[in-house]
JSON list of C-alpha atoms in Angstrom, two decimals:
[
{"chain": "A", "resi": 1038, "resn": "ASP", "atom": "CA", "xyz": [33.61, 29.96, 115.08]},
{"chain": "A", "resi": 1039, "resn": "ALA", "atom": "CA", "xyz": [36.38, 28.51, 112.98]},
{"chain": "A", "resi": 1040, "resn": "GLY", "atom": "CA", "xyz": [39.70, 30.25, 113.24]},
{"chain": "A", "resi": 1041, "resn": "VAL", "atom": "CA", "xyz": [42.23, 30.80, 110.49]},
{"chain": "A", "resi": 1042, "resn": "ILE", "atom": "CA", "xyz": [42.72, 27.54, 108.64]},
{"chain": "A", "resi": 1043, "resn": "GLN", "atom": "CA", "xyz": [46.00, 26.70, 106.96]},
{"chain": "A", "resi": 1044, "resn": "SER", "atom": "CA", "xyz": [46.90, 23.72, 104.83]},
{"chain": "A", "resi": 1045, "resn": "PRO", "atom": "CA", "xyz": [48.90, 21.64, 104.70]},
{"chain": "A", "resi": 1046, "resn": "ARG", "atom": "CA", "xyz": [50.22, 21.51, 108.27]},
{"chain": "A", "resi": 1047, "resn": "HIS", "atom": "CA", "xyz": [53.44, 19.93, 107.11]},
{"chain": "A", "resi": 1048, "resn": "GLU", "atom": "CA", "xyz": [55.09, 19.92, 103.70]},
{"chain": "A", "resi": 1049, "resn": "VAL", "atom": "CA", "xyz": [58.26, 18.14, 102.71]},
{"chain": "A", "resi": 1050, "resn": "THR", "atom": "CA", "xyz": [59.52, 18.73, 99.21]},
{"chain": "A", "resi": 1051, "resn": "GLU", "atom": "CA", "xyz": [62.67, 18.57, 97.16]},
{"chain": "A", "resi": 1052, "resn": "MET", "atom": "CA", "xyz": [64.65, 21.55, 96.01]},
{"chain": "A", "resi": 1053, "resn": "GLY", "atom": "CA", "xyz": [63.30, 22.95, 92.76]},
{"chain": "A", "resi": 1054, "resn": "GLN", "atom": "CA", "xyz": [59.73, 21.84, 93.30]},
{"chain": "A", "resi": 1055, "resn": "GLU", "atom": "CA", "xyz": [56.77, 24.21, 93.47]},
{"chain": "A", "resi": 1056, "resn": "VAL", "atom": "CA", "xyz": [55.12, 24.61, 96.86]},
{"chain": "A", "resi": 1057, "resn": "THR", "atom": "CA", "xyz": [51.69, 26.08, 97.47]},
{"chain": "A", "resi": 1058, "resn": "LEU", "atom": "CA", "xyz": [50.49, 27.02, 100.93]},
{"chain": "A", "resi": 1059, "resn": "ARG", "atom": "CA", "xyz": [46.85, 27.77, 101.53]},
{"chain": "A", "resi": 1060, "resn": "CYS", "atom": "CA", "xyz": [44.94, 29.91, 103.97]},
{"chain": "A", "resi": 1061, "resn": "LYS", "atom": "CA", "xyz": [41.30, 30.49, 104.80]},
{"chain": "A", "resi": 1062, "resn": "PRO", "atom": "CA", "xyz": [40.88, 33.60, 106.97]},
{"chain": "A", "resi": 1063, "resn": "ILE", "atom": "CA", "xyz": [38.24, 34.11, 109.63]},
{"chain": "A", "resi": 1064, "resn": "SER", "atom": "CA", "xyz": [34.91, 34.90, 108.01]},
{"chain": "A", "resi": 1065, "resn": "GLY", "atom": "CA", "xyz": [34.26, 38.64, 107.98]},
{"chain": "A", "resi": 1066, "resn": "HIS", "atom": "CA", "xyz": [37.89, 39.64, 108.33]},
{"chain": "A", "resi": 1067, "resn": "ASN", "atom": "CA", "xyz": [39.15, 42.00, 105.64]},
{"chain": "A", "resi": 1068, "resn": "SER", "atom": "CA", "xyz": [42.91, 41.81, 106.15]},
{"chain": "A", "resi": 1069, "resn": "LEU", "atom": "CA", "xyz": [45.22, 38.87, 105.66]},
{"chain": "A", "resi": 1070, "resn": "PHE", "atom": "CA", "xyz": [48.89, 38.51, 106.49]},
{"chain": "A", "resi": 1071, "resn": "TRP", "atom": "CA", "xyz": [51.55, 35.95, 105.59]},
{"chain": "A", "resi": 1072, "resn": "TYR", "atom": "CA", "xyz": [54.48, 35.54, 107.98]},
{"chain": "A", "resi": 1073, "resn": "ARG", "atom": "CA", "xyz": [57.56, 33.35, 107.99]},
{"chain": "A", "resi": 1074, "resn": "GLN", "atom": "CA", "xyz": [59.20, 32.13, 111.19]},
{"chain": "A", "resi": 1075, "resn": "THR", "atom": "CA", "xyz": [62.78, 30.89, 111.40]},
{"chain": "A", "resi": 1076, "resn": "MET", "atom": "CA", "xyz": [65.18, 30.48, 114.27]},
{"chain": "A", "resi": 1077, "resn": "MET", "atom": "CA", "xyz": [67.60, 32.98, 112.75]},
{"chain": "A", "resi": 1078, "resn": "ARG", "atom": "CA", "xyz": [65.20, 35.75, 111.74]},
{"chain": "A", "resi": 1079, "resn": "GLY", "atom": "CA", "xyz": [62.21, 35.20, 113.99]},
{"chain": "A", "resi": 1080, "resn": "LEU", "atom": "CA", "xyz": [58.78, 36.20, 112.70]},
{"chain": "A", "resi": 1081, "resn": "GLU", "atom": "CA", "xyz": [58.85, 38.23, 109.51]},
{"chain": "A", "resi": 1082, "resn": "LEU", "atom": "CA", "xyz": [55.94, 39.72, 107.60]},
{"chain": "A", "resi": 1083, "resn": "LEU", "atom": "CA", "xyz": [55.98, 38.61, 103.98]},
{"chain": "A", "resi": 1084, "resn": "ILE", "atom": "CA", "xyz": [52.88, 40.27, 102.56]},
{"chain": "A", "resi": 1085, "resn": "TYR", "atom": "CA", "xyz": [49.70, 41.98, 103.69]},
{"chain": "A", "resi": 1086, "resn": "PHE", "atom": "CA", "xyz": [46.33, 42.12, 101.90]},
{"chain": "A", "resi": 1087, "resn": "ASN", "atom": "CA", "xyz": [43.47, 44.44, 102.65]},
{"chain": "A", "resi": 1088, "resn": "ASN", "atom": "CA", "xyz": [40.12, 43.74, 100.95]},
{"chain": "A", "resi": 1089, "resn": "ASN", "atom": "CA", "xyz": [41.93, 41.16, 98.77]},
{"chain": "A", "resi": 1090, "resn": "VAL", "atom": "CA", "xyz": [44.40, 43.76, 97.46]},
{"chain": "A", "resi": 1091, "resn": "PRO", "atom": "CA", "xyz": [48.11, 43.42, 98.24]},
{"chain": "A", "resi": 1092, "resn": "ILE", "atom": "CA", "xyz": [49.10, 46.47, 100.29]},
{"chain": "A", "resi": 1093, "resn": "ASP", "atom": "CA", "xyz": [52.64, 45.72, 101.38]},
{"chain": "A", "resi": 1094, "resn": "ASP", "atom": "CA", "xyz": [54.77, 43.00, 99.82]},
{"chain": "A", "resi": 1095, "resn": "SER", "atom": "CA", "xyz": [58.13, 44.45, 100.80]},
{"chain": "A", "resi": 1096, "resn": "GLY", "atom": "CA", "xyz": [58.84, 41.39, 102.91]},
{"chain": "A", "resi": 1097, "resn": "MET", "atom": "CA", "xyz": [58.57, 38.93, 100.04]},
{"chain": "A", "resi": 1098, "resn": "PRO", "atom": "CA", "xyz": [62.11, 37.55, 99.71]},
{"chain": "A", "resi": 1099, "resn": "GLU", "atom": "CA", "xyz": [62.42, 37.41, 95.95]},
{"chain": "A", "resi": 1100, "resn": "ASP", "atom": "CA", "xyz": [60.62, 36.61, 92.73]},
{"chain": "A", "resi": 1101, "resn": "ARG", "atom": "CA", "xyz": [60.38, 32.96, 93.65]},
{"chain": "A", "resi": 1102, "resn": "PHE", "atom": "CA", "xyz": [57.67, 33.92, 96.13]},
{"chain": "A", "resi": 1103, "resn": "SER", "atom": "CA", "xyz": [54.20, 35.00, 95.08]},
{"chain": "A", "resi": 1104, "resn": "ALA", "atom": "CA", "xyz": [50.92, 35.42, 96.93]},
{"chain": "A", "resi": 1105, "resn": "LYS", "atom": "CA", "xyz": [47.37, 35.78, 95.76]},
{"chain": "A", "resi": 1106, "resn": "MET", "atom": "CA", "xyz": [44.02, 36.45, 97.32]},
{"chain": "A", "resi": 1107, "resn": "PRO", "atom": "CA", "xyz": [41.37, 35.75, 94.69]},
{"chain": "A", "resi": 1108, "resn": "ASN", "atom": "CA", "xyz": [38.51, 36.27, 97.13]},
{"chain": "A", "resi": 1109, "resn": "ALA", "atom": "CA", "xyz": [37.84, 37.19, 100.75]},
{"chain": "A", "resi": 1110, "resn": "SER", "atom": "CA", "xyz": [37.94, 33.60, 101.94]},
{"chain": "A", "resi": 1111, "resn": "PHE", "atom": "CA", "xyz": [41.09, 32.22, 100.34]},
{"chain": "A", "resi": 1112, "resn": "SER", "atom": "CA", "xyz": [44.74, 33.04, 99.87]},
{"chain": "A", "resi": 1113, "resn": "THR", "atom": "CA", "xyz": [47.78, 31.19, 98.58]},
{"chain": "A", "resi": 1114, "resn": "LEU", "atom": "CA", "xyz": [51.50, 31.61, 99.02]},
{"chain": "A", "resi": 1115, "resn": "LYS", "atom": "CA", "xyz": [53.53, 29.96, 96.29]},
{"chain": "A", "resi": 1116, "resn": "ILE", "atom": "CA", "xyz": [57.24, 29.26, 96.15]},
{"chain": "A", "resi": 1117, "resn": "GLN", "atom": "CA", "xyz": [58.64, 28.29, 92.76]},
{"chain": "A", "resi": 1118, "resn": "PRO", "atom": "CA", "xyz": [61.27, 26.94, 92.64]},
{"chain": "A", "resi": 1119, "resn": "SER", "atom": "CA", "xyz": [61.76, 26.07, 96.28]},
{"chain": "A", "resi": 1120, "resn": "GLU", "atom": "CA", "xyz": [65.20, 26.08, 97.93]},
{"chain": "A", "resi": 1121, "resn": "PRO", "atom": "CA", "xyz": [66.46, 24.60, 101.22]},
{"chain": "A", "resi": 1122, "resn": "ARG", "atom": "CA", "xyz": [66.73, 28.10, 102.74]},
{"chain": "A", "resi": 1123, "resn": "ASP", "atom": "CA", "xyz": [62.97, 28.43, 102.37]},
{"chain": "A", "resi": 1124, "resn": "SER", "atom": "CA", "xyz": [62.52, 25.83, 105.12]},
{"chain": "A", "resi": 1125, "resn": "ALA", "atom": "CA", "xyz": [60.52, 27.55, 107.86]},
{"chain": "A", "resi": 1126, "resn": "VAL", "atom": "CA", "xyz": [57.11, 27.75, 109.46]},
{"chain": "A", "resi": 1127, "resn": "TYR", "atom": "CA", "xyz": [54.73, 29.89, 107.42]},
{"chain": "A", "resi": 1128, "resn": "PHE", "atom": "CA", "xyz": [51.85, 31.53, 109.23]},
{"chain": "A", "resi": 1129, "resn": "CYS", "atom": "CA", "xyz": [48.73, 33.12, 107.90]},
{"chain": "A", "resi": 1130, "resn": "ALA", "atom": "CA", "xyz": [46.86, 35.62, 110.06]},
{"chain": "A", "resi": 1131, "resn": "SER", "atom": "CA", "xyz": [43.67, 37.61, 109.58]},
{"chain": "A", "resi": 1132, "resn": "SER", "atom": "CA", "xyz": [42.21, 40.72, 111.12]},
{"chain": "A", "resi": 1133, "resn": "LEU", "atom": "CA", "xyz": [39.23, 43.03, 110.85]},
{"chain": "A", "resi": 1134, "resn": "VAL", "atom": "CA", "xyz": [40.58, 46.50, 110.10]},
{"chain": "A", "resi": 1135, "resn": "LEU", "atom": "CA", "xyz": [38.00, 49.25, 110.25]},
{"chain": "A", "resi": 1136, "resn": "GLY", "atom": "CA", "xyz": [39.13, 52.51, 108.70]},
{"chain": "A", "resi": 1137, "resn": "SER", "atom": "CA", "xyz": [42.13, 54.36, 110.00]},
{"chain": "A", "resi": 1138, "resn": "ASP", "atom": "CA", "xyz": [41.00, 54.50, 113.60]},
{"chain": "A", "resi": 1139, "resn": "SER", "atom": "CA", "xyz": [44.23, 53.85, 115.42]},
{"chain": "A", "resi": 1140, "resn": "LEU", "atom": "CA", "xyz": [42.41, 53.27, 118.67]},
{"chain": "A", "resi": 1141, "resn": "ARG", "atom": "CA", "xyz": [41.06, 49.98, 117.38]},
{"chain": "A", "resi": 1142, "resn": "LYS", "atom": "CA", "xyz": [42.86, 46.87, 118.41]},
{"chain": "A", "resi": 1143, "resn": "ASN", "atom": "CA", "xyz": [42.91, 45.25, 114.95]},
{"chain": "A", "resi": 1144, "resn": "ILE", "atom": "CA", "xyz": [43.99, 42.01, 116.56]},
{"chain": "A", "resi": 1145, "resn": "GLN", "atom": "CA", "xyz": [45.60, 39.53, 114.21]},
{"chain": "A", "resi": 1146, "resn": "TYR", "atom": "CA", "xyz": [44.52, 35.93, 114.67]},
{"chain": "A", "resi": 1147, "resn": "PHE", "atom": "CA", "xyz": [46.93, 33.30, 113.47]},
{"chain": "A", "resi": 1148, "resn": "GLY", "atom": "CA", "xyz": [46.49, 29.94, 111.85]},
{"chain": "A", "resi": 1149, "resn": "ALA", "atom": "CA", "xyz": [48.34, 26.87, 113.10]},
{"chain": "A", "resi": 1150, "resn": "GLY", "atom": "CA", "xyz": [51.08, 27.34, 110.52]},
{"chain": "A", "resi": 1151, "resn": "THR", "atom": "CA", "xyz": [52.61, 25.21, 107.79]},
{"chain": "A", "resi": 1152, "resn": "ARG", "atom": "CA", "xyz": [55.98, 23.66, 108.56]},
{"chain": "A", "resi": 1153, "resn": "LEU", "atom": "CA", "xyz": [57.89, 23.55, 105.26]},
{"chain": "A", "resi": 1154, "resn": "SER", "atom": "CA", "xyz": [60.99, 21.45, 104.77]},
{"chain": "A", "resi": 1155, "resn": "VAL", "atom": "CA", "xyz": [62.84, 21.74, 101.47]},
{"chain": "A", "resi": 1156, "resn": "LEU", "atom": "CA", "xyz": [65.41, 18.99, 101.04]},
{"chain": "B", "resi": 1361, "resn": "ALA", "atom": "CA", "xyz": [67.68, 49.83, 116.13]},
{"chain": "B", "resi": 1362, "resn": "GLN", "atom": "CA", "xyz": [65.33, 47.00, 116.98]},
{"chain": "B", "resi": 1363, "resn": "LYS", "atom": "CA", "xyz": [61.71, 48.03, 117.24]},
{"chain": "B", "resi": 1364, "resn": "ILE", "atom": "CA", "xyz": [60.88, 45.42, 119.87]},
{"chain": "B", "resi": 1365, "resn": "THR", "atom": "CA", "xyz": [63.42, 44.11, 122.37]},
{"chain": "B", "resi": 1366, "resn": "GLN", "atom": "CA", "xyz": [62.87, 41.12, 124.59]},
{"chain": "B", "resi": 1367, "resn": "THR", "atom": "CA", "xyz": [66.02, 40.78, 126.66]},
{"chain": "B", "resi": 1368, "resn": "GLN", "atom": "CA", "xyz": [65.20, 37.47, 128.37]},
{"chain": "B", "resi": 1369, "resn": "PRO", "atom": "CA", "xyz": [65.83, 34.49, 126.10]},
{"chain": "B", "resi": 1370, "resn": "GLY", "atom": "CA", "xyz": [64.51, 32.17, 128.81]},
{"chain": "B", "resi": 1371, "resn": "MET", "atom": "CA", "xyz": [62.73, 32.38, 132.13]},
{"chain": "B", "resi": 1372, "resn": "PHE", "atom": "CA", "xyz": [62.01, 29.79, 134.80]},
{"chain": "B", "resi": 1373, "resn": "VAL", "atom": "CA", "xyz": [59.19, 30.00, 137.31]},
{"chain": "B", "resi": 1374, "resn": "GLN", "atom": "CA", "xyz": [57.60, 27.64, 139.76]},
{"chain": "B", "resi": 1375, "resn": "GLU", "atom": "CA", "xyz": [53.98, 26.75, 139.48]},
{"chain": "B", "resi": 1376, "resn": "LYS", "atom": "CA", "xyz": [51.64, 29.21, 141.22]},
{"chain": "B", "resi": 1377, "resn": "GLU", "atom": "CA", "xyz": [54.22, 31.97, 141.27]},
{"chain": "B", "resi": 1378, "resn": "ALA", "atom": "CA", "xyz": [53.97, 35.20, 139.27]},
{"chain": "B", "resi": 1379, "resn": "VAL", "atom": "CA", "xyz": [56.41, 35.99, 136.46]},
{"chain": "B", "resi": 1380, "resn": "THR", "atom": "CA", "xyz": [57.20, 39.12, 134.46]},
{"chain": "B", "resi": 1381, "resn": "LEU", "atom": "CA", "xyz": [58.36, 38.96, 130.85]},
{"chain": "B", "resi": 1382, "resn": "ASP", "atom": "CA", "xyz": [60.10, 42.10, 129.66]},
{"chain": "B", "resi": 1383, "resn": "CYS", "atom": "CA", "xyz": [59.43, 44.03, 126.47]},
{"chain": "B", "resi": 1384, "resn": "THR", "atom": "CA", "xyz": [60.76, 47.41, 125.41]},
{"chain": "B", "resi": 1385, "resn": "TYR", "atom": "CA", "xyz": [59.82, 49.14, 122.19]},
{"chain": "B", "resi": 1386, "resn": "ASP", "atom": "CA", "xyz": [61.07, 51.91, 119.99]},
{"chain": "B", "resi": 1387, "resn": "THR", "atom": "CA", "xyz": [58.77, 54.21, 118.04]},
{"chain": "B", "resi": 1388, "resn": "SER", "atom": "CA", "xyz": [58.41, 57.88, 117.27]},
{"chain": "B", "resi": 1389, "resn": "ASP", "atom": "CA", "xyz": [54.68, 57.54, 116.64]},
{"chain": "B", "resi": 1390, "resn": "GLN", "atom": "CA", "xyz": [52.22, 58.82, 119.21]},
{"chain": "B", "resi": 1391, "resn": "SER", "atom": "CA", "xyz": [49.66, 56.23, 118.21]},
{"chain": "B", "resi": 1392, "resn": "TYR", "atom": "CA", "xyz": [50.63, 52.58, 118.47]},
{"chain": "B", "resi": 1393, "resn": "GLY", "atom": "CA", "xyz": [49.46, 49.27, 119.88]},
{"chain": "B", "resi": 1394, "resn": "LEU", "atom": "CA", "xyz": [51.30, 46.61, 121.83]},
{"chain": "B", "resi": 1395, "resn": "PHE", "atom": "CA", "xyz": [50.42, 42.93, 121.74]},
{"chain": "B", "resi": 1396, "resn": "TRP", "atom": "CA", "xyz": [51.53, 39.76, 123.44]},
{"chain": "B", "resi": 1397, "resn": "TYR", "atom": "CA", "xyz": [51.24, 36.36, 121.83]},
{"chain": "B", "resi": 1398, "resn": "LYS", "atom": "CA", "xyz": [51.91, 32.89, 123.23]},
{"chain": "B", "resi": 1399, "resn": "GLN", "atom": "CA", "xyz": [53.40, 30.08, 121.13]},
{"chain": "B", "resi": 1400, "resn": "PRO", "atom": "CA", "xyz": [53.24, 26.67, 122.82]},
{"chain": "B", "resi": 1401, "resn": "SER", "atom": "CA", "xyz": [55.27, 23.73, 121.60]},
{"chain": "B", "resi": 1402, "resn": "SER", "atom": "CA", "xyz": [52.45, 22.78, 119.25]},
{"chain": "B", "resi": 1403, "resn": "GLY", "atom": "CA", "xyz": [53.36, 25.87, 117.23]},
{"chain": "B", "resi": 1404, "resn": "GLU", "atom": "CA", "xyz": [50.24, 27.99, 116.98]},
{"chain": "B", "resi": 1405, "resn": "MET", "atom": "CA", "xyz": [50.32, 31.70, 117.84]},
{"chain": "B", "resi": 1406, "resn": "ILE", "atom": "CA", "xyz": [47.74, 32.65, 120.44]},
{"chain": "B", "resi": 1407, "resn": "PHE", "atom": "CA", "xyz": [46.76, 36.27, 121.12]},
{"chain": "B", "resi": 1408, "resn": "LEU", "atom": "CA", "xyz": [46.91, 37.11, 124.83]},
{"chain": "B", "resi": 1409, "resn": "ILE", "atom": "CA", "xyz": [46.56, 40.81, 125.51]},
{"chain": "B", "resi": 1410, "resn": "TYR", "atom": "CA", "xyz": [46.57, 44.27, 123.92]},
{"chain": "B", "resi": 1411, "resn": "GLN", "atom": "CA", "xyz": [47.56, 47.74, 125.13]},
{"chain": "B", "resi": 1412, "resn": "GLY", "atom": "CA", "xyz": [46.89, 50.89, 123.14]},
{"chain": "B", "resi": 1413, "resn": "SER", "atom": "CA", "xyz": [49.22, 53.85, 123.46]},
{"chain": "B", "resi": 1414, "resn": "TYR", "atom": "CA", "xyz": [46.33, 56.07, 124.53]},
{"chain": "B", "resi": 1415, "resn": "ASP", "atom": "CA", "xyz": [44.97, 53.63, 127.09]},
{"chain": "B", "resi": 1416, "resn": "GLU", "atom": "CA", "xyz": [45.27, 55.13, 130.54]},
{"chain": "B", "resi": 1417, "resn": "GLN", "atom": "CA", "xyz": [44.82, 51.88, 132.41]},
{"chain": "B", "resi": 1418, "resn": "ASN", "atom": "CA", "xyz": [47.01, 48.80, 132.18]},
{"chain": "B", "resi": 1419, "resn": "ALA", "atom": "CA", "xyz": [45.34, 46.02, 130.24]},
{"chain": "B", "resi": 1420, "resn": "THR", "atom": "CA", "xyz": [44.26, 42.86, 132.02]},
{"chain": "B", "resi": 1421, "resn": "GLU", "atom": "CA", "xyz": [42.93, 39.56, 130.68]},
{"chain": "B", "resi": 1422, "resn": "GLY", "atom": "CA", "xyz": [42.39, 36.94, 133.37]},
{"chain": "B", "resi": 1423, "resn": "ARG", "atom": "CA", "xyz": [45.79, 35.94, 134.75]},
{"chain": "B", "resi": 1424, "resn": "TYR", "atom": "CA", "xyz": [47.56, 38.17, 132.22]},
{"chain": "B", "resi": 1425, "resn": "SER", "atom": "CA", "xyz": [48.24, 41.82, 132.81]},
{"chain": "B", "resi": 1426, "resn": "LEU", "atom": "CA", "xyz": [50.38, 44.32, 131.00]},
{"chain": "B", "resi": 1427, "resn": "ASN", "atom": "CA", "xyz": [52.63, 46.67, 132.96]},
{"chain": "B", "resi": 1428, "resn": "PHE", "atom": "CA", "xyz": [52.65, 49.61, 130.54]},
{"chain": "B", "resi": 1429, "resn": "GLN", "atom": "CA", "xyz": [55.19, 52.34, 131.26]},
{"chain": "B", "resi": 1430, "resn": "LYS", "atom": "CA", "xyz": [54.94, 54.75, 128.38]},
{"chain": "B", "resi": 1431, "resn": "ALA", "atom": "CA", "xyz": [57.77, 57.08, 129.37]},
{"chain": "B", "resi": 1432, "resn": "ARG", "atom": "CA", "xyz": [60.12, 54.12, 129.61]},
{"chain": "B", "resi": 1433, "resn": "LYS", "atom": "CA", "xyz": [58.68, 52.55, 126.46]},
{"chain": "B", "resi": 1434, "resn": "SER", "atom": "CA", "xyz": [58.13, 49.25, 128.18]},
{"chain": "B", "resi": 1435, "resn": "ALA", "atom": "CA", "xyz": [55.20, 46.85, 128.04]},
{"chain": "B", "resi": 1436, "resn": "ASN", "atom": "CA", "xyz": [55.97, 43.95, 130.31]},
{"chain": "B", "resi": 1437, "resn": "LEU", "atom": "CA", "xyz": [53.67, 40.94, 130.52]},
{"chain": "B", "resi": 1438, "resn": "VAL", "atom": "CA", "xyz": [52.81, 39.72, 134.01]},
{"chain": "B", "resi": 1439, "resn": "ILE", "atom": "CA", "xyz": [51.44, 36.22, 134.44]},
{"chain": "B", "resi": 1440, "resn": "SER", "atom": "CA", "xyz": [50.00, 35.59, 137.86]},
{"chain": "B", "resi": 1441, "resn": "ALA", "atom": "CA", "xyz": [49.67, 32.16, 139.44]},
{"chain": "B", "resi": 1442, "resn": "SER", "atom": "CA", "xyz": [51.70, 30.36, 136.76]},
{"chain": "B", "resi": 1443, "resn": "GLN", "atom": "CA", "xyz": [50.43, 27.02, 135.50]},
{"chain": "B", "resi": 1444, "resn": "LEU", "atom": "CA", "xyz": [52.29, 24.18, 133.80]},
{"chain": "B", "resi": 1445, "resn": "GLY", "atom": "CA", "xyz": [50.37, 24.99, 130.63]},
{"chain": "B", "resi": 1446, "resn": "ASP", "atom": "CA", "xyz": [51.94, 28.44, 130.56]},
{"chain": "B", "resi": 1447, "resn": "SER", "atom": "CA", "xyz": [55.23, 26.90, 129.41]},
{"chain": "B", "resi": 1448, "resn": "ALA", "atom": "CA", "xyz": [55.69, 28.37, 125.93]},
{"chain": "B", "resi": 1449, "resn": "MET", "atom": "CA", "xyz": [57.42, 31.05, 123.87]},
{"chain": "B", "resi": 1450, "resn": "TYR", "atom": "CA", "xyz": [56.02, 34.53, 124.42]},
{"chain": "B", "resi": 1451, "resn": "PHE", "atom": "CA", "xyz": [56.27, 37.24, 121.80]},
{"chain": "B", "resi": 1452, "resn": "CYS", "atom": "CA", "xyz": [55.80, 40.96, 122.21]},
{"chain": "B", "resi": 1453, "resn": "ALA", "atom": "CA", "xyz": [54.68, 42.85, 119.10]},
{"chain": "B", "resi": 1454, "resn": "MET", "atom": "CA", "xyz": [53.94, 46.43, 118.09]},
{"chain": "B", "resi": 1455, "resn": "ARG", "atom": "CA", "xyz": [51.71, 48.06, 115.53]},
{"chain": "B", "resi": 1456, "resn": "GLU", "atom": "CA", "xyz": [52.68, 51.63, 114.67]},
{"chain": "B", "resi": 1457, "resn": "GLY", "atom": "CA", "xyz": [50.82, 54.52, 113.17]},
{"chain": "B", "resi": 1458, "resn": "GLU", "atom": "CA", "xyz": [47.30, 55.34, 112.15]},
{"chain": "B", "resi": 1459, "resn": "GLY", "atom": "CA", "xyz": [45.41, 52.32, 110.91]},
{"chain": "B", "resi": 1460, "resn": "TYR", "atom": "CA", "xyz": [48.53, 50.63, 109.59]},
{"chain": "B", "resi": 1461, "resn": "SER", "atom": "CA", "xyz": [48.00, 47.11, 110.73]},
{"chain": "B", "resi": 1462, "resn": "THR", "atom": "CA", "xyz": [51.23, 45.17, 110.33]},
{"chain": "B", "resi": 1463, "resn": "LEU", "atom": "CA", "xyz": [53.01, 43.92, 113.42]},
{"chain": "B", "resi": 1464, "resn": "THR", "atom": "CA", "xyz": [56.70, 43.91, 114.29]},
{"chain": "B", "resi": 1465, "resn": "PHE", "atom": "CA", "xyz": [57.62, 41.06, 116.60]},
{"chain": "B", "resi": 1466, "resn": "GLY", "atom": "CA", "xyz": [60.36, 40.65, 119.17]},
{"chain": "B", "resi": 1467, "resn": "LYS", "atom": "CA", "xyz": [62.60, 37.58, 119.30]},
{"chain": "B", "resi": 1468, "resn": "GLY", "atom": "CA", "xyz": [60.56, 36.02, 122.08]},
{"chain": "B", "resi": 1469, "resn": "THR", "atom": "CA", "xyz": [61.09, 34.70, 125.61]},
{"chain": "B", "resi": 1470, "resn": "MET", "atom": "CA", "xyz": [60.87, 30.99, 126.44]},
{"chain": "B", "resi": 1471, "resn": "LEU", "atom": "CA", "xyz": [59.02, 30.46, 129.72]},
{"chain": "B", "resi": 1472, "resn": "LEU", "atom": "CA", "xyz": [59.32, 27.17, 131.57]},
{"chain": "B", "resi": 1473, "resn": "VAL", "atom": "CA", "xyz": [57.00, 26.50, 134.50]},
{"chain": "B", "resi": 1474, "resn": "SER", "atom": "CA", "xyz": [58.12, 23.78, 136.89]},
{"chain": "B", "resi": 1475, "resn": "PRO", "atom": "CA", "xyz": [55.95, 21.85, 139.36]}
]
């Protein structure tokens, strides 16, 4: 089975440009997560969708960041305008969350990440 | 206070030896899950092992086992018979609460396996 697919793998852009990162979750998963990884701050959750609905976007840095999930098989993370401090690796992860049963593992499976460099 | 603490920035081990990577956590919830992920130099995040707070036995997955000490709030990863391919960053993560699925990650431990 295909895992989580992210594109592009690498993105180099200039400050002020719009950047769109894409993610295709594992088929059948109902939850999708966007993370950002930097040396200084480690792995941070940006936003979390459940059944295509944003549940928690408290990690989104500011209005320049937006995320959408128009259907169960596709999500985007957009940065407009981009700034050098946005340079990081952005991960998408998906999971199958079944109800509120806390005994379930709800393992998150990660994509390979997009390495973003804003010059 | 940090939710997940990994005190070892780096660890060295010789091939075929066992190694323990430390993880302590902080939560007031009774129900939580603990995860370990591996991040090799290629960058992807690979799920290794899971331990639920109500699990009575320590989790094992092949050469990976989790030394879960609930009273001490520690969930150390043990890798037996280290291989060169085990060289990577290792992250401990926690999910808290009932059905709430977001993870909080530690800063990670870099493991280097030498021949």
